Coordinates of C-alpha atoms (C1' of nucleotides) in Angstrom, one line a residue:
Chain A
X1267 CA 24.0 3.1 0.9
X1268 CA 21.1 1.3 1.2
X1269 CA 20.3 -1.5 3.3
X1270 CA 19.7 -5.3 2.4
X1271 CA 16.8 -6.1 0.7
X1272 CA 15.1 -9.1 2.1
X1273 CA 11.7 -10.0 2.5
X1274 CA 11.4 -9.4 6.5
X1275 CA 13.4 -5.8 5.6
X1276 CA 10.0 -5.1 2.8
X1277 CA 8.0 -6.2 5.6
X1278 CA 9.8 -4.2 8.2
X1279 CA 9.1 -0.9 5.8
X1280 CA 5.8 -2.1 4.9
X1281 CA 4.7 -2.3 8.4
X1282 CA 6.3 1.8 8.3
X1283 CA 4.0 2.6 5.8
X1284 CA 0.3 1.5 7.0
X1285 CA 1.4 2.5 10.4
X1286 CA 2.4 6.3 9.4
X1287 CA 0.5 6.5 5.4
X1288 CA -2.1 4.2 6.5
X1289 CA -3.4 1.0 4.8
X1290 CA -3.9 2.5 1.0
X1291 CA -0.4 4.4 0.8
X1292 CA 1.1 -0.1 0.7
X1293 CA 1.7 0.4 -2.9
X1294 CA 4.5 -1.6 -5.0
X1295 CA 6.1 1.6 -6.1
X1296 CA 6.4 2.8 -2.6
X1297 CA 7.4 0.6 -0.6
X1298 CA 10.2 0.3 -3.7
X1299 CA 11.4 3.9 -3.3
X1300 CA 11.4 3.5 0.3
X1301 CA 14.4 0.9 -0.2
X1302 CA 16.1 2.5 -3.2
X1303 CA 15.4 0.2 -5.7
X1304 CA 13.2 0.0 -8.7
X1305 CA 9.4 -1.5 -8.2
X1306 CA 9.7 -4.8 -10.5
X1307 CA 12.8 -6.0 -8.2
X1308 CA 10.8 -6.2 -5.3
X1309 CA 9.4 -9.1 -7.3
X1310 CA 12.9 -11.0 -6.8
X1311 CA 11.0 -11.0 -2.7
X1312 CA 7.3 -11.1 -3.1
X1313 CA 5.1 -13.1 -5.4
X1314 CA 2.2 -9.8 -5.7
X1315 CA 1.0 -7.0 -3.8
X1316 CA -1.6 -9.6 -2.6
X1317 CA 1.1 -11.7 -1.3
X1318 CA 2.7 -8.8 0.7
X1319 CA -0.2 -8.2 2.3
X1320 CA -1.2 -11.7 3.0
X1321 CA 2.5 -11.1 4.6
X1322 CA 1.6 -8.5 6.6
X1323 CA -1.4 -9.3 7.8
X1324 CA 0.5 -12.6 9.1
X1325 CA 3.2 -10.6 10.6
X1326 CA 0.4 -8.3 12.6
X1327 CA -1.4 -11.6 14.1
X1328 CA 2.6 -12.8 15.1
X1329 CA 3.0 -9.8 17.4
X1330 CA -0.9 -9.9 18.1
X1331 CA 0.0 -13.5 19.5
X1332 CA 2.7 -12.4 21.0
X1333 CA 0.9 -9.1 22.9
X1334 CA -1.2 -11.3 23.8
X1335 CA 0.8 -14.5 25.0
X1336 CA 3.1 -11.6 27.1
X1337 CA 0.0 -9.7 28.6
X1338 CA -1.4 -13.2 30.2
X1339 CA 1.5 -14.0 31.4
X1340 CA 1.6 -14.6 35.3
X1341 CA -1.6 -13.8 35.5
X1342 CA -4.6 -15.6 35.8
X1343 CA -8.8 -15.6 35.6
X1344 CA -10.4 -12.3 34.8
X1345 CA -7.1 -10.6 35.3
X1346 CA -5.9 -12.1 32.4
X1347 CA -8.4 -12.1 30.6
X1348 CA -9.1 -8.5 30.9
X1349 CA -5.3 -8.5 29.8
X1350 CA -5.6 -10.0 27.1
X1351 CA -8.1 -7.6 25.6
X1352 CA -6.7 -4.5 26.6
X1353 CA -3.5 -5.8 24.3
X1354 CA -5.5 -6.2 21.7
X1355 CA -7.3 -3.3 21.7
X1356 CA -3.4 -1.0 22.7
X1357 CA -1.8 -3.1 20.1
X1358 CA -4.6 -2.0 17.4
X1359 CA -4.6 1.2 18.5
X1360 CA -0.7 2.0 19.1
X1361 CA -0.5 0.3 14.9
X1362 CA -3.5 1.4 12.7
X1363 CA -1.8 0.3 9.7
X1364 CA -1.9 -3.4 11.4
X1365 CA -4.8 -3.4 12.5
X1366 CA -6.2 -2.5 8.5
X1367 CA -4.0 -5.4 7.9
X1368 CA -5.6 -8.0 9.8
X1369 CA -8.8 -7.0 8.8
X1370 CA -8.2 -6.5 5.1
X1371 CA -6.6 -10.4 5.2
X1372 CA -9.6 -11.7 3.0
X1373 CA -8.7 -15.1 2.1
X1374 CA -10.1 -16.9 4.9
X1375 CA -8.5 -20.3 3.8
X1376 CA -4.6 -18.9 4.0
X1377 CA -3.4 -21.9 6.5
X1378 CA -1.1 -19.9 8.5
X1379 CA -3.0 -16.9 8.9
X1380 CA -5.8 -19.3 10.5
X1381 CA -2.7 -20.7 12.1
X1382 CA -1.9 -18.3 14.2
X1383 CA -5.2 -17.2 14.3
X1384 CA -6.3 -20.5 16.2
X1385 CA -2.7 -19.5 18.2
X1386 CA -4.1 -16.8 19.9
X1387 CA -7.9 -18.2 20.7
X1388 CA -5.5 -21.0 22.1
X1389 CA -3.7 -18.6 24.9
X1390 CA -7.6 -17.7 25.7
X1391 CA -9.0 -20.8 26.0
X1392 CA -6.3 -21.9 28.5
X1393 CA -7.0 -19.3 30.6
X1394 CA -10.5 -20.4 30.6
X1395 CA -9.5 -23.6 31.3
X1396 CA -9.7 -23.5 35.2
X1397 CA -13.1 -23.2 35.0
X1398 CA -13.9 -26.3 33.2
X1399 CA -16.5 -24.9 31.0
X1400 CA -18.6 -27.3 28.3
X1401 CA -16.7 -27.1 24.8
X1402 CA -20.2 -24.4 24.0
X1403 CA -19.9 -22.1 27.0
X1404 CA -16.6 -21.9 26.2
X1405 CA -17.1 -20.8 22.5
X1406 CA -19.5 -18.1 23.2
X1407 CA -17.0 -16.7 26.2
X1408 CA -14.6 -16.7 23.4
X1409 CA -16.8 -15.0 21.1
X1410 CA -17.6 -12.2 23.2
X1411 CA -14.3 -11.3 24.2
X1412 CA -13.2 -11.4 20.7
X1413 CA -16.0 -9.2 19.4
X1414 CA -15.5 -6.5 22.4
X1415 CA -11.6 -6.4 21.5
X1416 CA -12.7 -6.2 18.1
X1417 CA -15.8 -3.6 18.4
X1418 CA -13.5 -1.3 20.5
X1419 CA -10.6 -1.2 18.3
X1420 CA -13.0 0.2 15.9
X1421 CA -14.4 2.3 18.0
X1422 CA -10.7 3.6 18.9
X1423 CA -10.2 3.4 15.6
X1424 CA -13.8 6.1 14.7
X1425 CA -12.7 8.4 17.3
X1426 CA -15.1 11.1 17.6
X1427 CA -16.2 10.7 21.4
X1428 CA -16.5 13.0 24.1
X1429 CA -12.7 13.4 25.7
X1430 CA -14.2 13.6 29.2
X1431 CA -14.9 10.1 29.4
X1432 CA -12.1 8.2 28.6
X1433 CA -12.2 5.0 25.9
X1434 CA -10.2 3.3 28.3
X1435 CA -12.6 3.4 31.7
X1436 CA -16.1 2.1 28.9
X1437 CA -13.5 -1.0 27.9
X1438 CA -12.4 -1.9 30.8
X1439 CA -16.7 -1.7 32.0
X1440 CA -17.8 -3.7 29.9
X1441 CA -15.3 -6.1 30.3
X1442 CA -16.0 -6.7 33.9
X1443 CA -19.3 -6.9 33.1
X1444 CA -19.1 -9.7 30.5
X1445 CA -16.6 -11.6 32.3
X1446 CA -18.6 -11.9 35.2
X1447 CA -21.6 -12.4 33.9
X1448 CA -20.4 -15.1 32.1
X1449 CA -18.7 -16.5 35.2
X1450 CA -21.7 -15.9 37.7
X1451 CA -24.0 -18.9 34.7
X1452 CA -21.5 -21.3 35.9
X1453 CA -22.0 -21.0 39.3
X1454 CA -25.9 -21.3 39.3
Chain B
X8 CA -31.8 1.0 -23.6
X9 CA -30.1 2.5 -20.3
X10 CA -31.5 3.6 -17.1
X11 CA -31.4 7.4 -16.7
X12 CA -27.7 8.0 -14.8
X13 CA -27.5 10.0 -11.7
X14 CA -25.7 10.4 -8.8
X15 CA -28.3 8.3 -6.7
X16 CA -28.2 5.6 -9.8
X17 CA -24.4 5.5 -9.4
X18 CA -25.4 4.8 -5.6
X19 CA -27.5 2.0 -5.8
X20 CA -24.8 0.8 -8.8
X21 CA -22.5 1.1 -6.9
X22 CA -24.0 -0.4 -3.5
X23 CA -24.5 -3.7 -5.8
X24 CA -21.2 -3.9 -6.4
X25 CA -20.0 -3.9 -3.5
X26 CA -22.1 -6.5 -1.8
X27 CA -21.9 -8.8 -4.9
X28 CA -18.2 -8.2 -5.6
X29 CA -16.5 -7.1 -2.8
X30 CA -15.2 -3.7 -2.0
X31 CA -12.4 -3.2 -4.0
X32 CA -14.3 -4.1 -7.1
X33 CA -15.8 -0.8 -6.7
X34 CA -13.6 1.5 -9.2
X35 CA -15.0 4.1 -12.0
X36 CA -14.5 1.8 -14.8
X37 CA -16.9 -1.0 -12.9
X38 CA -19.6 2.1 -12.2
X39 CA -19.4 3.3 -15.4
X40 CA -20.0 -0.4 -17.3
X41 CA -22.8 -1.4 -15.7
X42 CA -23.5 1.9 -16.5
X43 CA -23.3 1.8 -20.1
X44 CA -21.6 5.3 -20.0
X45 CA -17.6 5.8 -20.2
X46 CA -15.6 6.2 -17.2
X47 CA -15.6 10.4 -17.2
X48 CA -19.0 10.7 -17.8
X49 CA -19.4 9.8 -14.0
X50 CA -17.5 12.9 -13.2
X51 CA -20.6 15.0 -14.1
X52 CA -22.2 13.0 -10.9
X53 CA -19.7 12.4 -9.2
X54 CA -16.3 14.8 -8.0
X55 CA -14.0 11.7 -7.1
X56 CA -13.8 8.2 -6.4
X57 CA -13.3 9.3 -2.8
X58 CA -16.3 11.3 -3.2
X59 CA -18.4 8.0 -4.1
X60 CA -16.7 6.0 -1.6
X61 CA -17.8 8.3 0.9
X62 CA -21.0 8.9 -0.3
X63 CA -21.7 5.0 -0.3
X64 CA -20.5 5.0 3.4
X65 CA -23.5 7.8 3.9
X66 CA -25.9 5.8 2.4
X67 CA -25.2 2.4 4.6
X68 CA -25.4 4.6 7.2
X69 CA -28.6 5.5 6.9
X70 CA -30.1 2.5 5.8
X71 CA -29.0 1.3 9.2
X72 CA -30.4 4.2 11.0
X73 CA -33.8 2.8 9.8
X74 CA -33.0 -0.7 10.4
X75 CA -32.5 0.2 14.2
X76 CA -35.6 2.7 13.7
X77 CA -37.4 -0.4 12.7
X78 CA -35.7 -2.9 14.9
X79 CA -36.7 -0.6 17.6
X80 CA -39.9 0.9 17.1
X81 CA -42.5 -0.8 20.1
X82 CA -40.2 -2.3 22.4
X83 CA -38.0 -1.1 25.2
X84 CA -35.7 -1.5 27.7
X85 CA -33.2 -5.3 27.2
X86 CA -36.1 -6.4 24.5
X87 CA -35.0 -3.1 22.8
X88 CA -31.5 -2.5 22.7
X89 CA -30.8 -6.6 21.7
X90 CA -32.8 -5.6 19.1
X91 CA -31.0 -3.0 17.7
X92 CA -27.7 -4.7 18.4
X93 CA -29.2 -7.7 16.0
X94 CA -30.0 -5.6 13.7
X95 CA -26.9 -4.1 13.3
X96 CA -25.2 -7.3 13.0
X97 CA -27.7 -8.9 10.0
X98 CA -27.5 -5.5 8.5
X99 CA -23.8 -6.2 7.6
X100 CA -24.3 -9.8 7.4
X101 CA -26.3 -9.6 4.5
X102 CA -25.0 -6.4 3.0
X103 CA -21.2 -6.6 3.3
X104 CA -20.3 -4.0 0.9
X105 CA -22.2 -2.2 3.1
X106 CA -20.3 -3.0 5.9
X107 CA -16.8 -2.5 4.8
X108 CA -17.6 1.1 3.2
X109 CA -18.7 2.6 6.4
X110 CA -15.4 0.7 8.6
X111 CA -12.9 2.5 5.3
X112 CA -15.1 5.9 5.6
X113 CA -11.7 7.5 6.7
X114 CA -13.0 10.7 7.0
X115 CA -14.1 11.1 11.3
X116 CA -14.4 15.0 10.3
X117 CA -17.2 14.6 7.8
X118 CA -20.1 16.5 9.2
X119 CA -22.5 13.9 7.1
X120 CA -21.2 11.1 8.3
X121 CA -21.0 12.6 12.1
X122 CA -24.6 13.1 12.0
X123 CA -25.9 10.3 10.7
X124 CA -23.8 8.5 12.7
X125 CA -24.9 11.1 16.0
X126 CA -28.6 10.1 15.1
X127 CA -28.6 6.7 14.7
X128 CA -26.5 6.9 19.0
X129 CA -29.5 9.0 19.7
X130 CA -31.6 6.3 19.1
X131 CA -30.5 3.6 21.7
X132 CA -29.9 6.8 23.9
X133 CA -34.1 7.4 24.3
X134 CA -34.4 3.7 24.6
X135 CA -31.7 3.7 27.4
X136 CA -34.0 7.4 29.1
X137 CA -36.4 5.5 31.5
X138 CA -33.3 4.3 33.2
X139 CA -32.3 7.8 34.5
X140 CA -28.6 6.8 33.3
X141 CA -25.9 9.5 34.7
X142 CA -24.4 10.9 31.5
X143 CA -21.5 9.1 31.9
X144 CA -23.0 6.2 32.8
X145 CA -25.0 5.9 29.9
X146 CA -22.0 6.7 27.2
X147 CA -20.2 3.2 28.8
X148 CA -24.0 1.8 28.3
X149 CA -23.7 3.1 24.5
X150 CA -20.1 2.0 23.6
X151 CA -20.6 -1.5 25.0
X152 CA -23.2 -2.0 22.6
X153 CA -21.7 -0.7 19.5
X154 CA -18.2 -2.8 20.4
X155 CA -20.0 -5.7 20.9
X156 CA -22.1 -4.9 17.1
X157 CA -19.0 -3.8 15.5
X158 CA -17.3 -6.6 16.7
X159 CA -19.4 -9.6 16.0
X160 CA -19.6 -7.6 12.7
X161 CA -16.0 -8.5 12.2
X162 CA -16.5 -11.9 13.7
X163 CA -19.2 -12.9 11.3
X164 CA -17.0 -12.2 8.3
X165 CA -14.2 -13.6 9.4
X166 CA -16.2 -16.5 9.7
X167 CA -14.4 -19.9 10.0
X168 CA -16.2 -20.7 13.2
X169 CA -17.9 -23.9 14.3
X170 CA -21.3 -24.2 12.8
X171 CA -22.2 -26.7 15.2
X172 CA -22.3 -23.5 17.8
X173 CA -24.6 -20.5 16.0
X174 CA -23.1 -17.3 16.2
X175 CA -26.7 -16.0 17.1
X176 CA -26.8 -17.8 20.4
X177 CA -23.0 -16.7 21.4
X178 CA -24.1 -12.7 20.0
X179 CA -27.7 -13.3 22.1
X180 CA -25.8 -14.3 25.1
X181 CA -23.2 -11.2 24.9
X182 CA -25.8 -9.0 24.8
X183 CA -27.6 -10.4 27.4
X184 CA -24.9 -10.3 29.4
X185 CA -24.1 -7.3 29.1
X186 CA -26.9 -5.3 29.4
X187 CA -28.3 -7.1 32.2
X188 CA -24.9 -6.6 33.4
X189 CA -24.9 -2.8 33.0
X190 CA -28.3 -2.7 34.0
X191 CA -27.6 -4.6 37.9
X192 CA -24.8 -1.8 38.2
X193 CA -27.5 1.0 38.7
X194 CA -29.9 0.0 41.1
X195 CA -26.6 -1.0 43.6
Chain C
dT1070 C1' 39.1 -17.6 -11.7
dT1071 C1' 35.1 -19.0 -13.7
dA1072 C1' 30.3 -20.8 -13.6
dC1073 C1' 26.0 -20.2 -11.5
dA1074 C1' 22.0 -18.5 -9.0
dA1075 C1' 19.9 -14.0 -7.1
dA1076 C1' 19.4 -9.9 -7.6
dA1077 C1' 19.2 -5.9 -9.6
dC1078 C1' 17.4 -3.5 -14.1
dT1079 C1' 15.6 -1.5 -18.4
dA1080 C1' 11.1 -1.8 -21.8
dA1081 C1' 6.5 -2.6 -22.4
dT1082 C1' 1.7 -3.7 -20.8
dG1083 C1' -3.5 -3.6 -19.6
dA1084 C1' -5.5 -1.1 -15.5
dT1085 C1' -7.1 3.3 -13.3
dA1086 C1' -7.6 8.0 -11.7
dT1087 C1' -8.4 12.0 -13.4
dT1088 C1' -8.6 16.5 -16.6
dA1089 C1' -9.0 19.5 -20.9
dG1090 C1' -11.4 20.2 -24.1
dT1091 C1' -15.3 19.0 -27.6
dT1092 C1' -19.8 17.2 -28.9
dA1093 C1' -24.5 16.0 -28.4
dT1094 C1' -28.5 16.2 -25.4
dA1095 C1' -31.8 18.1 -23.1
dA1096 C1' -34.9 21.9 -21.4
dT1097 C1' -35.8 26.6 -21.0
dG1098 C1' -37.4 31.3 -22.6
dC1099 C1' -39.3 33.1 -26.3
Chain D
dG1158 C1' -41.6 25.3 -33.7
dC1159 C1' -36.3 28.2 -32.8
dA1160 C1' -32.7 29.7 -30.2
dT1161 C1' -30.3 29.3 -26.4
dT1162 C1' -28.1 27.5 -22.5
dA1163 C1' -27.3 24.4 -19.3
dT1164 C1' -26.6 19.5 -18.7
dA1165 C1' -24.3 15.6 -19.6
dA1166 C1' -22.1 12.2 -22.6
dC1167 C1' -17.9 11.8 -25.9
dT1168 C1' -12.7 11.7 -27.2
dA1169 C1' -7.7 12.3 -26.0
dA1170 C1' -4.0 12.1 -23.1
dT1171 C1' -1.5 11.3 -18.5
dA1172 C1' 0.0 10.1 -14.4
dT1173 C1' 0.1 6.1 -11.4
dC1174 C1' 0.2 1.8 -10.4
dA1175 C1' 0.5 -3.7 -10.8
dT1176 C1' 3.1 -7.0 -13.6
dT1177 C1' 5.6 -10.1 -16.9
dA1178 C1' 9.3 -10.4 -20.1
dG1179 C1' 14.1 -10.1 -21.1
dT1180 C1' 18.4 -9.0 -19.7
dT1181 C1' 22.4 -6.9 -16.5
dT1182 C1' 24.8 -6.7 -13.2
dT1183 C1' 26.6 -8.9 -8.9
dG1184 C1' 27.7 -12.1 -5.4
dT1185 C1' 29.5 -16.5 -4.2
dA1186 C1' 30.5 -21.7 -4.9
dA1187 C1' 33.6 -24.5 -6.9

DNA sequence: TTACAAAACTAATGATATTAGTTATAATGC
DNA sequence: GCATTATAACTAATATCATTAGTTTTGTAA
């Protein structure tokens, strides 16, 4: 007896497939098989494979938003910023398929995806508020944090580094230095 | 009259295709058409599409090595490190297809690719030598620089940011802060 | 219970990668 | 120059995809 097939169910099984079998394994044939239906039946719920990919990317960004929000709640300042960075990196590490999905969100015009990105960045901006940065300074700050988060996620995925020096330590050091450094440039 | 078909020629046309038409456009059919031969003839030079992808990734890493080497020559210390970061980011910006190729180099076991990565990292290590860092410190330093380079490349590709605040400015600030910060932790 | 909408299905088409087997081309040895 | 051989092209075939069209089934609402 199979589950009811809905757009949500398709997204759920897609997430499982990309995380367990890699992003390239996401085919309509694979999804249909998992749902025990024939491939064309999927078109009752999605409009194309690209549509599914975009939906999956959006799904990933929503999870990201939630994780980051959760990580930042109850914290402030440097602690909050670092926690946000770690939340991003760890989510991407634990869900490699979602990582790929967000990266291959090719269409930079998609409204929903842009909205979700903006919402997530807004969390960081709220944490930065007490510092009363100029808009320009805030932009540089946010970009640096994003670059570190993206970059360490990529690094984590590539792997192949000395296990004796844990990556988390490198992440911690890099965020500390960047955050403290950025804040220091304000006090002068 | 068509060019002589060699593995090199295939790589060259592949590079052109991914940079101009996107990484997903790299198909054997597309390459064959560009070389004015039939698809199966490609198998005289490559063993599979995956083989081609891997070769392209290696090709990209070689260019990267060369660019980084060129950027660092004649410079030292902070200046050299920053130049290396910019060289990476700009190469990836100007060759988006190569960027994708290096990212989708899935196989972390590939000897040649690992060798090339190591060689490139060795350049950074050589620049760091005069600082007489502990091995651990040096590892954290290199990882941070790599994360910033990867991260800003991703950011650059995603685009969608305020053009009034140039990304290069953000990159410059982030590298300055990280590099100076790392060096400062040694003097204490 | 009938009418309609939603969601499944089959069948077909067109890309694509890949393999097997064949022919043409180029290089090499005499 | 010619025969041999290796290289690289080709055609033909198969399997896997996404996608569309048209049909049937299923479920819901009137």
